[in-house]
Coordinates of C-alpha atoms and ligand atoms in Angstrom, one line a residue:
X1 CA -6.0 -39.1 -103.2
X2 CA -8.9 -41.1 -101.8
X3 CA -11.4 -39.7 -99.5
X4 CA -10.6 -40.3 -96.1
X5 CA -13.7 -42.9 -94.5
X6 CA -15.5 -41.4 -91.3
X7 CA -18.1 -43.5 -89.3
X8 CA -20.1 -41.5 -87.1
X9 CA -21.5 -42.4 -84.2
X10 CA -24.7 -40.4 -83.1
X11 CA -27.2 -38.8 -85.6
X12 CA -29.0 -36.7 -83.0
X13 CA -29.0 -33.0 -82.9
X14 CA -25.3 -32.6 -83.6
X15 CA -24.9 -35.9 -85.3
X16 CA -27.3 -35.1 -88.1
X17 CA -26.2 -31.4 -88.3
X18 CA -22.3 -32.9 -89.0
X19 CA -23.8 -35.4 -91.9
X20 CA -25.4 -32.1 -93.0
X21 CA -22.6 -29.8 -93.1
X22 CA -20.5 -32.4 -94.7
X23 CA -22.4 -32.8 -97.3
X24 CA -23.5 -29.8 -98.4
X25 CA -20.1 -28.0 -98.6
X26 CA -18.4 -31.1 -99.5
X27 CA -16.6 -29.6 -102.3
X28 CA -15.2 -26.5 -100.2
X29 CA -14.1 -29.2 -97.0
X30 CA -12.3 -31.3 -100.0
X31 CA -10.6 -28.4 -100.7
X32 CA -9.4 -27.7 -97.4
X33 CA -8.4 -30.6 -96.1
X34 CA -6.6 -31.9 -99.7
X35 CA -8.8 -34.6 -100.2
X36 CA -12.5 -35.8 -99.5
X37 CA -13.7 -36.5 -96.3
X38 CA -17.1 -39.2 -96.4
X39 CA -19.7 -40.8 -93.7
X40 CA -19.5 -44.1 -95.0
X41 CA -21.3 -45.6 -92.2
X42 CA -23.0 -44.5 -89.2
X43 CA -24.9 -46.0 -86.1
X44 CA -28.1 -44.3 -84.5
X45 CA -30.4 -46.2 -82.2
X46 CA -33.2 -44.1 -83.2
X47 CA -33.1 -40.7 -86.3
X48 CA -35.4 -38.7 -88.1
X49 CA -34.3 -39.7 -92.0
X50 CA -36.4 -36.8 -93.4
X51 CA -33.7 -34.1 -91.7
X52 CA -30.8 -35.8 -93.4
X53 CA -31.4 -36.1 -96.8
X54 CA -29.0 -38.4 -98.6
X55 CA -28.7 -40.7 -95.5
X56 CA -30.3 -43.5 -97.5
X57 CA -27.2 -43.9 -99.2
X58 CA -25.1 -44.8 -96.6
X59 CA -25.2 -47.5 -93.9
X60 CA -26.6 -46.9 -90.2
X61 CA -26.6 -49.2 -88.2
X62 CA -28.0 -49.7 -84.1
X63 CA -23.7 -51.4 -83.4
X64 CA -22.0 -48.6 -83.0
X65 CA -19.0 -51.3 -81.9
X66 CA -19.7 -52.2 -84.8
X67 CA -18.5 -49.5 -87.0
X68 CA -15.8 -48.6 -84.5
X69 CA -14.6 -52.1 -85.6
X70 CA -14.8 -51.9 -89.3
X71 CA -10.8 -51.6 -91.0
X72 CA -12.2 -49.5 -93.6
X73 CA -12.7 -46.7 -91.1
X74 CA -10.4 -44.4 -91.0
X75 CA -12.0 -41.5 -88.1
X76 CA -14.9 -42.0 -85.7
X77 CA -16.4 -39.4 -85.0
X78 CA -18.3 -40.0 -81.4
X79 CA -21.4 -37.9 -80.9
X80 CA -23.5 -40.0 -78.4
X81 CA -22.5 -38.3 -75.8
X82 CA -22.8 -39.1 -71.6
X83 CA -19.7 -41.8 -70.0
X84 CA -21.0 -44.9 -71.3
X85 CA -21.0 -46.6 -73.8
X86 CA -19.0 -43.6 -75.3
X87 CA -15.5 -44.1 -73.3
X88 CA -15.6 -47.8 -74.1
X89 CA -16.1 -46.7 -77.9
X90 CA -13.6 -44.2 -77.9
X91 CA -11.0 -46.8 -76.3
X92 CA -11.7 -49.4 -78.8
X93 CA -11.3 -47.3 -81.2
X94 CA -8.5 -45.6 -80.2
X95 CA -6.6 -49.5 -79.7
X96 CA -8.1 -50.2 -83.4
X97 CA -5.7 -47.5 -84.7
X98 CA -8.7 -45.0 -85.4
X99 CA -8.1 -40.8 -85.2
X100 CA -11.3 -39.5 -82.8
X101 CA -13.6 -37.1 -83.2
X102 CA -15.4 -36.2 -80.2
X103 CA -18.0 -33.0 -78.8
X104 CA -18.0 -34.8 -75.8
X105 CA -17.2 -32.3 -73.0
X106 CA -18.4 -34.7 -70.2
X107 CA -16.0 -37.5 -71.3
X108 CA -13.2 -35.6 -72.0
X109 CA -13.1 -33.6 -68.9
X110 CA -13.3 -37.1 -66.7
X111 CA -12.1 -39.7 -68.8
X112 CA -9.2 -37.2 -70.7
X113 CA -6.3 -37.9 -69.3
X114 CA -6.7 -41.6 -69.9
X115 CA -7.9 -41.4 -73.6
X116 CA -5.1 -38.9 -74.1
X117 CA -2.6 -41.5 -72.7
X118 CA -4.3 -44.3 -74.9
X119 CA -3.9 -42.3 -78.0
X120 CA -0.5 -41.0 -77.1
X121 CA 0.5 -44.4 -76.5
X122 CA -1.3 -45.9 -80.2
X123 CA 0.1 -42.8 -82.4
X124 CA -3.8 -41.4 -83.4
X125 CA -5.5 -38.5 -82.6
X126 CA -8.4 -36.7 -80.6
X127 CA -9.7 -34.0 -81.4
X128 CA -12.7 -32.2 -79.1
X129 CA -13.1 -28.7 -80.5
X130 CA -16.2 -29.4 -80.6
X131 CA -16.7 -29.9 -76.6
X132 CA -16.3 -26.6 -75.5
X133 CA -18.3 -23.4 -76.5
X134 CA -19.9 -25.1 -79.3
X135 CA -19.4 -23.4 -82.6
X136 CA -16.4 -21.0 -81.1
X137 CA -12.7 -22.2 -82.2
X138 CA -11.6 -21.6 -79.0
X139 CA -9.4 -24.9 -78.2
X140 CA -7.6 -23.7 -81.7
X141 CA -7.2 -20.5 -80.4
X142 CA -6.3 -21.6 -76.8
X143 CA -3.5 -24.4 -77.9
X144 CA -2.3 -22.5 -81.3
X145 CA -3.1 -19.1 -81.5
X146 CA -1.8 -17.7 -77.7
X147 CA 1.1 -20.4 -77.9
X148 CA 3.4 -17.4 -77.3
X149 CA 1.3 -16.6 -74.0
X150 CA 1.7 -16.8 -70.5
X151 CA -2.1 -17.1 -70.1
X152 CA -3.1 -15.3 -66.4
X153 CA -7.1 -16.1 -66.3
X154 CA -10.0 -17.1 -68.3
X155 CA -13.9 -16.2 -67.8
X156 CA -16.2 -17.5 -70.2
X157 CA -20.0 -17.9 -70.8
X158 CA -19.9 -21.1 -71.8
X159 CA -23.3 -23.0 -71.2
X160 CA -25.9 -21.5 -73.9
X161 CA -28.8 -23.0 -71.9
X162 CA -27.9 -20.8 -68.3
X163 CA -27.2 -17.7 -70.3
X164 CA -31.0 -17.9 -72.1
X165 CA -32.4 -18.2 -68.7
X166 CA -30.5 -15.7 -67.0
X167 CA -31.1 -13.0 -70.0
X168 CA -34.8 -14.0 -70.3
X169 CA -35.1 -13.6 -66.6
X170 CA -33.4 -9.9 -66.7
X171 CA -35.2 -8.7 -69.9
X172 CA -38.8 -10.2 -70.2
X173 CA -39.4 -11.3 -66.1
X174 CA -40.2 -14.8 -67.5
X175 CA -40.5 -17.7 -65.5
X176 CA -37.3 -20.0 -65.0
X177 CA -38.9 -23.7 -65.9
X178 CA -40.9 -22.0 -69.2
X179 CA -37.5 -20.7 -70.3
X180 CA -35.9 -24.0 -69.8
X181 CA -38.5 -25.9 -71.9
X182 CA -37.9 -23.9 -74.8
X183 CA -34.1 -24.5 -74.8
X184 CA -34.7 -28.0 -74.1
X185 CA -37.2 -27.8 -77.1
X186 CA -34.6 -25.7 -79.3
X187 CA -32.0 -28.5 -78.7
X188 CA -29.5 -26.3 -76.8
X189 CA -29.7 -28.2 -73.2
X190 CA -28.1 -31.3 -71.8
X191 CA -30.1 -34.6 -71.3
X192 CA -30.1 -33.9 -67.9
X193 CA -30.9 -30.5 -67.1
X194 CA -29.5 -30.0 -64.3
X195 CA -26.1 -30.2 -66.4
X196 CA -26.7 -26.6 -67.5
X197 CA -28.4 -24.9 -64.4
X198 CA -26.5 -26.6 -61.8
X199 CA -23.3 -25.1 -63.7
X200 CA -21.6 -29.1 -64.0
X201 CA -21.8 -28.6 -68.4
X202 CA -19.7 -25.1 -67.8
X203 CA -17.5 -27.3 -65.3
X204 CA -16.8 -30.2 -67.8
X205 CA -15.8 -26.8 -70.6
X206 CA -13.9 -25.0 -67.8
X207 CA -12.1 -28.1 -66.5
X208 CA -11.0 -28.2 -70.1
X209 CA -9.8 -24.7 -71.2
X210 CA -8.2 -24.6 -68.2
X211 CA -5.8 -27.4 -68.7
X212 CA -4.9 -25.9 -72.1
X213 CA -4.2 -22.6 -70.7
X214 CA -1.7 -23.8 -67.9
X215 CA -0.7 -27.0 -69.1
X216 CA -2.2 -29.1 -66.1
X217 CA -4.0 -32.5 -66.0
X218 CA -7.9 -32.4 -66.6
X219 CA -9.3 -32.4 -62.7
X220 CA -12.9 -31.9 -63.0
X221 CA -13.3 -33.0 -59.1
X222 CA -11.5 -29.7 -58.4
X223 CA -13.7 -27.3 -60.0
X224 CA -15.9 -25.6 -58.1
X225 CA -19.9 -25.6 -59.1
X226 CA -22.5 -23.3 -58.0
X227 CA -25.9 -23.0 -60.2
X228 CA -28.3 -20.1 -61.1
X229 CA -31.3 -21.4 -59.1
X230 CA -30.9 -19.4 -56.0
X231 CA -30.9 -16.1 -58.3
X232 CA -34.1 -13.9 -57.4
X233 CA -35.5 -11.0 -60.3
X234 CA -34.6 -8.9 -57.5
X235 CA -30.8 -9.9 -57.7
X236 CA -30.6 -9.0 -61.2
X237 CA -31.8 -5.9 -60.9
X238 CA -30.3 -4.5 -57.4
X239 CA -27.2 -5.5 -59.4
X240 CA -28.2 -3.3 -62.8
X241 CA -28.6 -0.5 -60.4
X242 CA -25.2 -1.3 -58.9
X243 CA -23.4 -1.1 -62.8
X244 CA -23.3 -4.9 -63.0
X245 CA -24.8 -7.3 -64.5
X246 CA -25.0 -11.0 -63.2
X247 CA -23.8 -13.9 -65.3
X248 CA -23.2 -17.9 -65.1
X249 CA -19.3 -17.6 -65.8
X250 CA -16.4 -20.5 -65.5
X251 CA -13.4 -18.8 -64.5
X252 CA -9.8 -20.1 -64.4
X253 CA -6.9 -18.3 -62.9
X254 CA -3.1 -19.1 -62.0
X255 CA -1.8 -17.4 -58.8
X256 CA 1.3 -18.1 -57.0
X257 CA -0.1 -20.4 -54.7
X258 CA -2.3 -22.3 -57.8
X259 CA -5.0 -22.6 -60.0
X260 CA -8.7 -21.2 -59.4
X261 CA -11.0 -23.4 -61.1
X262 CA -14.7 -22.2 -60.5
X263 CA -18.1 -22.0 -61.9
X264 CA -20.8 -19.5 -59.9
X265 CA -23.0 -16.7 -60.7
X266 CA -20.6 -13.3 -61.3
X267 CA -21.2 -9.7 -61.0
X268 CA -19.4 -8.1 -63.9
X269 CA -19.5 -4.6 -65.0
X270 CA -22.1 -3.9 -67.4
X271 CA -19.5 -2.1 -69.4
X272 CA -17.7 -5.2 -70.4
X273 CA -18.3 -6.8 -73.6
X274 CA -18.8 -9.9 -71.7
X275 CA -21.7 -8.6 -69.4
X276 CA -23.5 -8.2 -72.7
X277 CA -23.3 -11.6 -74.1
X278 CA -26.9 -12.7 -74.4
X279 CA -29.4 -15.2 -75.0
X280 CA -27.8 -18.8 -75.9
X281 CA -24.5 -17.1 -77.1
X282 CA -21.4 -18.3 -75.5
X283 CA -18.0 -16.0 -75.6
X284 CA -14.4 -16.4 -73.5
X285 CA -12.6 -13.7 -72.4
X286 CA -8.7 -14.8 -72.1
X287 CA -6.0 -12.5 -70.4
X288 CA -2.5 -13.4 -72.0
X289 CA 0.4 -11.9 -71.0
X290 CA 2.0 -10.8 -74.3
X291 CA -1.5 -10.1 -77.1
X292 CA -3.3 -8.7 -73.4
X293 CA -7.3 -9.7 -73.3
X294 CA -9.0 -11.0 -76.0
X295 CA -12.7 -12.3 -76.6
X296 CA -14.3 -14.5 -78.7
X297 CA -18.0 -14.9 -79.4
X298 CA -20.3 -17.0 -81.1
X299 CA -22.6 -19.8 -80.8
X300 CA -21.9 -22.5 -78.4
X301 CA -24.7 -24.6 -78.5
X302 CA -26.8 -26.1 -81.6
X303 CA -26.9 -28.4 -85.0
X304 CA -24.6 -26.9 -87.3
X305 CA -22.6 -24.4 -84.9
X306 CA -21.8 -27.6 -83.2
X307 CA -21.1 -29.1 -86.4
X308 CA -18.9 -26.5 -87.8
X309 CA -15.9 -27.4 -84.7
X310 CA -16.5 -30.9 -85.5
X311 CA -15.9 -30.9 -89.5
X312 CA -12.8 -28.5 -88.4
X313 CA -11.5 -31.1 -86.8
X314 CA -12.7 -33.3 -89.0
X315 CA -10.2 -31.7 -91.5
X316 CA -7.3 -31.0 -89.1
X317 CA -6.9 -34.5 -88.2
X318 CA -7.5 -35.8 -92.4
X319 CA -4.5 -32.8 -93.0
X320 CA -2.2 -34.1 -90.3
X321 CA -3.0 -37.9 -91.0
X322 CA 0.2 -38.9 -92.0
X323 CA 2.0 -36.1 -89.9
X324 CA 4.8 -38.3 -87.3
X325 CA 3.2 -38.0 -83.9
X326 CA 5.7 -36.5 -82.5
X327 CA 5.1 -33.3 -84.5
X328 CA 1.3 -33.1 -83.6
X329 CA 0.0 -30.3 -81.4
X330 CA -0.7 -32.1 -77.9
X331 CA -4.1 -33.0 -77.0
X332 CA -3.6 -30.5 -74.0
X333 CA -1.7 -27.9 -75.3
X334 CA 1.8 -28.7 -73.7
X335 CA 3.7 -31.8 -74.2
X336 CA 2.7 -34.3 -72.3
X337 CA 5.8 -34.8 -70.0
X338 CA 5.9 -31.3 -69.5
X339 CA 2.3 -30.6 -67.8
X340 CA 2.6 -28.9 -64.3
X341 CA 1.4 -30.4 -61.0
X342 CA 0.7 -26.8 -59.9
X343 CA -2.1 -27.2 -57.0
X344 CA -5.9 -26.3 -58.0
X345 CA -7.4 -24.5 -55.3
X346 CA -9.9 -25.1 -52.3
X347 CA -12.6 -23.2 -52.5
X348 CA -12.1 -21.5 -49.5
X349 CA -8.4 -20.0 -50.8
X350 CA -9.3 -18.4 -53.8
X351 CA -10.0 -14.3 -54.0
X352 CA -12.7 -12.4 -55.0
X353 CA -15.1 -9.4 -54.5
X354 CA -18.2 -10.0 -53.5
X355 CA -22.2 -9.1 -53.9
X356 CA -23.8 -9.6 -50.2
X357 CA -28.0 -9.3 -50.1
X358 CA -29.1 -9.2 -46.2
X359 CA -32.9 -9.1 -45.3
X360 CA -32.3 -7.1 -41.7
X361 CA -34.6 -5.5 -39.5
X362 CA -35.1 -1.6 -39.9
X363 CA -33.4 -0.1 -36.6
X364 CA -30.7 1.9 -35.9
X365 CA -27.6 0.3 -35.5
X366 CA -28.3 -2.8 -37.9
X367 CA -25.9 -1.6 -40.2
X368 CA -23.2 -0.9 -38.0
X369 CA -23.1 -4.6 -36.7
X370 CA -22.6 -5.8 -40.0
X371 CA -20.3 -3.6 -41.1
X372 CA -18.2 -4.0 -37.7
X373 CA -18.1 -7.8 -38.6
X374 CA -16.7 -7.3 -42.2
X375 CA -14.4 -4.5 -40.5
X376 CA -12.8 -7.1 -37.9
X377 CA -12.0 -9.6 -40.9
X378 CA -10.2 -7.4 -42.9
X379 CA -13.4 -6.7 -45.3
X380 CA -13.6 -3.6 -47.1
X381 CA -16.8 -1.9 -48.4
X382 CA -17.1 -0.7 -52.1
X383 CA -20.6 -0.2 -51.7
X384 CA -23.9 -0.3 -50.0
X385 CA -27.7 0.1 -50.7
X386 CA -30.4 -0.2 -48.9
X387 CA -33.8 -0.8 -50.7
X388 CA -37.6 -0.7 -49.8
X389 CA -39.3 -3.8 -48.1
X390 CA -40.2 -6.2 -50.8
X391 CA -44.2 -6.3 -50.1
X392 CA -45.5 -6.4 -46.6
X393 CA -42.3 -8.2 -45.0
X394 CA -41.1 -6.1 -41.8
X395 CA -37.4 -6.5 -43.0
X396 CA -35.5 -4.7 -45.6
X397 CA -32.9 -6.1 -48.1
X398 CA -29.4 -4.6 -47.9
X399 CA -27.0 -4.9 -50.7
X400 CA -23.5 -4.6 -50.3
X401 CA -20.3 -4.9 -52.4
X402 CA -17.4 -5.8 -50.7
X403 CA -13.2 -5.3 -52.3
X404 CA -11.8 -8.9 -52.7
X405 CA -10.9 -10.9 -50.0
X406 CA -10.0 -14.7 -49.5
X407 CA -13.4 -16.8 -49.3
X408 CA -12.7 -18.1 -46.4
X409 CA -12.3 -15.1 -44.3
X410 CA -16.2 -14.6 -46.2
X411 CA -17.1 -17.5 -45.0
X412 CA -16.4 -16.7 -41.6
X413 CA -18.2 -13.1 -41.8
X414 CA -21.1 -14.7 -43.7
X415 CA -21.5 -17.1 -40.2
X416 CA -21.3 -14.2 -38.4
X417 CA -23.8 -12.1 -39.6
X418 CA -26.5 -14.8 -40.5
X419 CA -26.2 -15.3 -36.5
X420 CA -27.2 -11.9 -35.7
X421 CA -30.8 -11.4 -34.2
X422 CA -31.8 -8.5 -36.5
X423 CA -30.9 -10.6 -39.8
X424 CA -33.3 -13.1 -41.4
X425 CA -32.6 -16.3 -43.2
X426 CA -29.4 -16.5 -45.2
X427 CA -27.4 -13.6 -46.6
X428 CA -27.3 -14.1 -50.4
X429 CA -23.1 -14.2 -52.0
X430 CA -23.0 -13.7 -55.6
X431 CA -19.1 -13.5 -56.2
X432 CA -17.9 -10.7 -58.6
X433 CA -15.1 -10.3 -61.1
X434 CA -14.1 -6.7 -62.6
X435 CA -12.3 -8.5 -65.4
X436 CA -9.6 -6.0 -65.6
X437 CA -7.6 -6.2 -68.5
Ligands
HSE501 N1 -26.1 -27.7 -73.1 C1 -25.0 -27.0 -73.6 C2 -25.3 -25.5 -73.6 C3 -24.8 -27.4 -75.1 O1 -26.4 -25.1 -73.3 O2 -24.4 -24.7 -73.8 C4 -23.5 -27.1 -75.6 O3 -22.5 -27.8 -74.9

């Protein structure tokens, strides 16, 4: 059979690790997939040829509408990246007849709905395994493997960049900014970096998983985003003495009323496998009702762990190519007339435990205020510390954990106790999830 064409669009860090991984187990992809798969033409507005050996032999190009234009092509596989020109390139293509690639977490969790209508509408495909947790099959695992499932919640580590910061903060003390530059320089963070510590790259992955795992349209506007920046050393490591350790987590859940949708810094129980995901390492904890919790781990950021989710798409779309449409597996897991309109949450209805830090001054009684106002909203102590001033300051940090409650009766407590005279400044909320299975 004759090798099915690819142009591909992007030969930057994930770009030139596809061309790479293509190539070099060519044979073993043919294999797979029941016949070749070639770059026959690619478009770059600026690449490095000497990291791509055998690129001379092919055509690149700075028209990337160009290829997307070509008949001969039967794939593109989009890896510029960011809203523009990328949707418009991904429509054309898509109303040119083309099957699409894509790693493009931001576009899909905007722009997904549409280009899943589009494609819908022209008979191709899209794949994006690729756009969420990197090198991790987890959209596979997610739409195919827990089809049987009535999926509950989902907590994942899913932004490499936040979870190298956090762990080099916790294990070697070093400096936020130095530990960004080196992810930036290792090719693991976002153009922008406030994509990764600002939590909106986990958002774009979260809004995703979560429409495959309850079968709801993409609504990135109604995932909740809160970065690591406001994280002290001293957080960290009240926490470790507490059992817990702090991470970056998305987290998804359905509940009777609907769907929690979040992004924040979370206690979890050091005992978890989860708490002990480090370094750039991604991994996605998934509570189904029938197989129970399951985990998966791996590399979600980089050339060719990146690469590996796109070539496997790469060869699920060339297996399926001739499949009727009808008997694909939809783009978001459930058919598309039979996605739920299922309310995501507000913020303020969700449930959760909670890490409070107070800086309150050291006289009898202190204490008792606070723990009156929690008491008179319904808030229930799990636990309490009380550490030594930090330096010369006249006030000492309190830390308590709280049961779960409903944020906004938090919210209110959290007013409440910021207003009393013997606090200072703002009480510190780190939300916290034991992850029960
Ligand atoms: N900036 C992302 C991360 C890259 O750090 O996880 C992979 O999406």
């Amino acid at each position: 059979m004759k090798p099915v064409k690819v142009g591909l669009l992007g030969l930057g860090t994930v770009g030139g690790g596809t061309f790479n991984v293509l190539r070099r187990n060519a044979q073993e992809i043919a294999r797979r997939a029941g016949r070749g798969i070639e770059i026959s033409r690619a478009a770059a507005r600026e690449y490095d040829p000497a990291g791509l050996p055998g690129i001379e032999a092919i055509e690149v190009s700075d028209d990337a509408f160009a290829v997307v234009d070509d008949p001969a092509i039967d794939i593109v596989v989009e890896l510029i990246g960011g809203y523009s020109p990328a949707l418009e390139l991904v429509l054309k293509a898509i109303d040119n007849g083309k099957h699409v690639v894509t790693a493009n977490k931001a576009l899909i969790a905007l722009h997904g709905n549409e280009i899943f209508a589009a494609a819908q509408e022209k008979g191709v495909m899209v794949a994006f395994e690729a756009a969420v947790a990197g090198g991790i099959p987890i959209i596979k695992a997610v739409r195919e493997g827990l089809a049987a499932n009535r999926i509950e919640w989902l907590a994942g580590i899913i932004n490499g960049t936040g979870n190298f910061i956090l762990t080099e903060m916790r294990d070697k003390g070093r400096d936020f900014d130095e530990v960004l530059k080196e992810a930036q320089a290792l090719g693991y963070a976002e153009a922008d970096p406030t994509f990764d510590v600002e939590g909106i790259d986990a958002a774009h992955k979260l809004t995703i998983l979560a429409s495959l795992a309850f079968g709801i349209p993409l609504q990135f506007d109604r995932c909740f985003t809160e970065g690591i920046g406001r994280i002290t050393r001293e957080d960290v490591s009240y926490a470790e003495q507490l059992g817990y350790r702090i991470k970056h987590l998305g987290f998804a859940r359905r509940t009777a009323a609907g769907v929690e949708m979040r992004v924040h810094p979370t206690l979890i129980p050091e005992r978890r496998l989860i708490a002990n995901v480090d370094g750039v390492m991604n991994a996605v904890l998934i509570k189904g009702d029938a197989v129970g919790p399951t985990l998966y781990y791996g590399a979600g950021a980089g050339a060719e762990p990146t690469a590996s989710a796109v070539v496997a798409d790469l060869v699920d779309v060339t297996r399926v190519l001739t499949a009727d449409p009808e008997n694909r597996v939809p783009h978001l897991a459930f058919q598309p007339d039979a996605l739920s309109d299922i309310p995501v949450l507000a913020m303020a209805d969700i449930e959760t435990a909670y890490y409070l830090r107070l800086c309150a001054v050291d006289r009898p009684g202190v204490l008792a205020e606070v723990t009156r106002i929690l008491g008179d909203l319904g808030i229930s102590i799990e636990a309490i510390l009380q550490k030594e001033p930090v330096g010369e300051a006249a006030h000492v940090p309190i830390i308590l954990l709280t049961h779960r409650v409903r944020e906004g009766q938090m919210n209110q407590a959290i007013e409440k106790i910021e207003a009393l005279d013997a606090i200072e400044g703002n009480v510190t909320r780190i939300r916290l999830e034991h992850l029960n299975a």
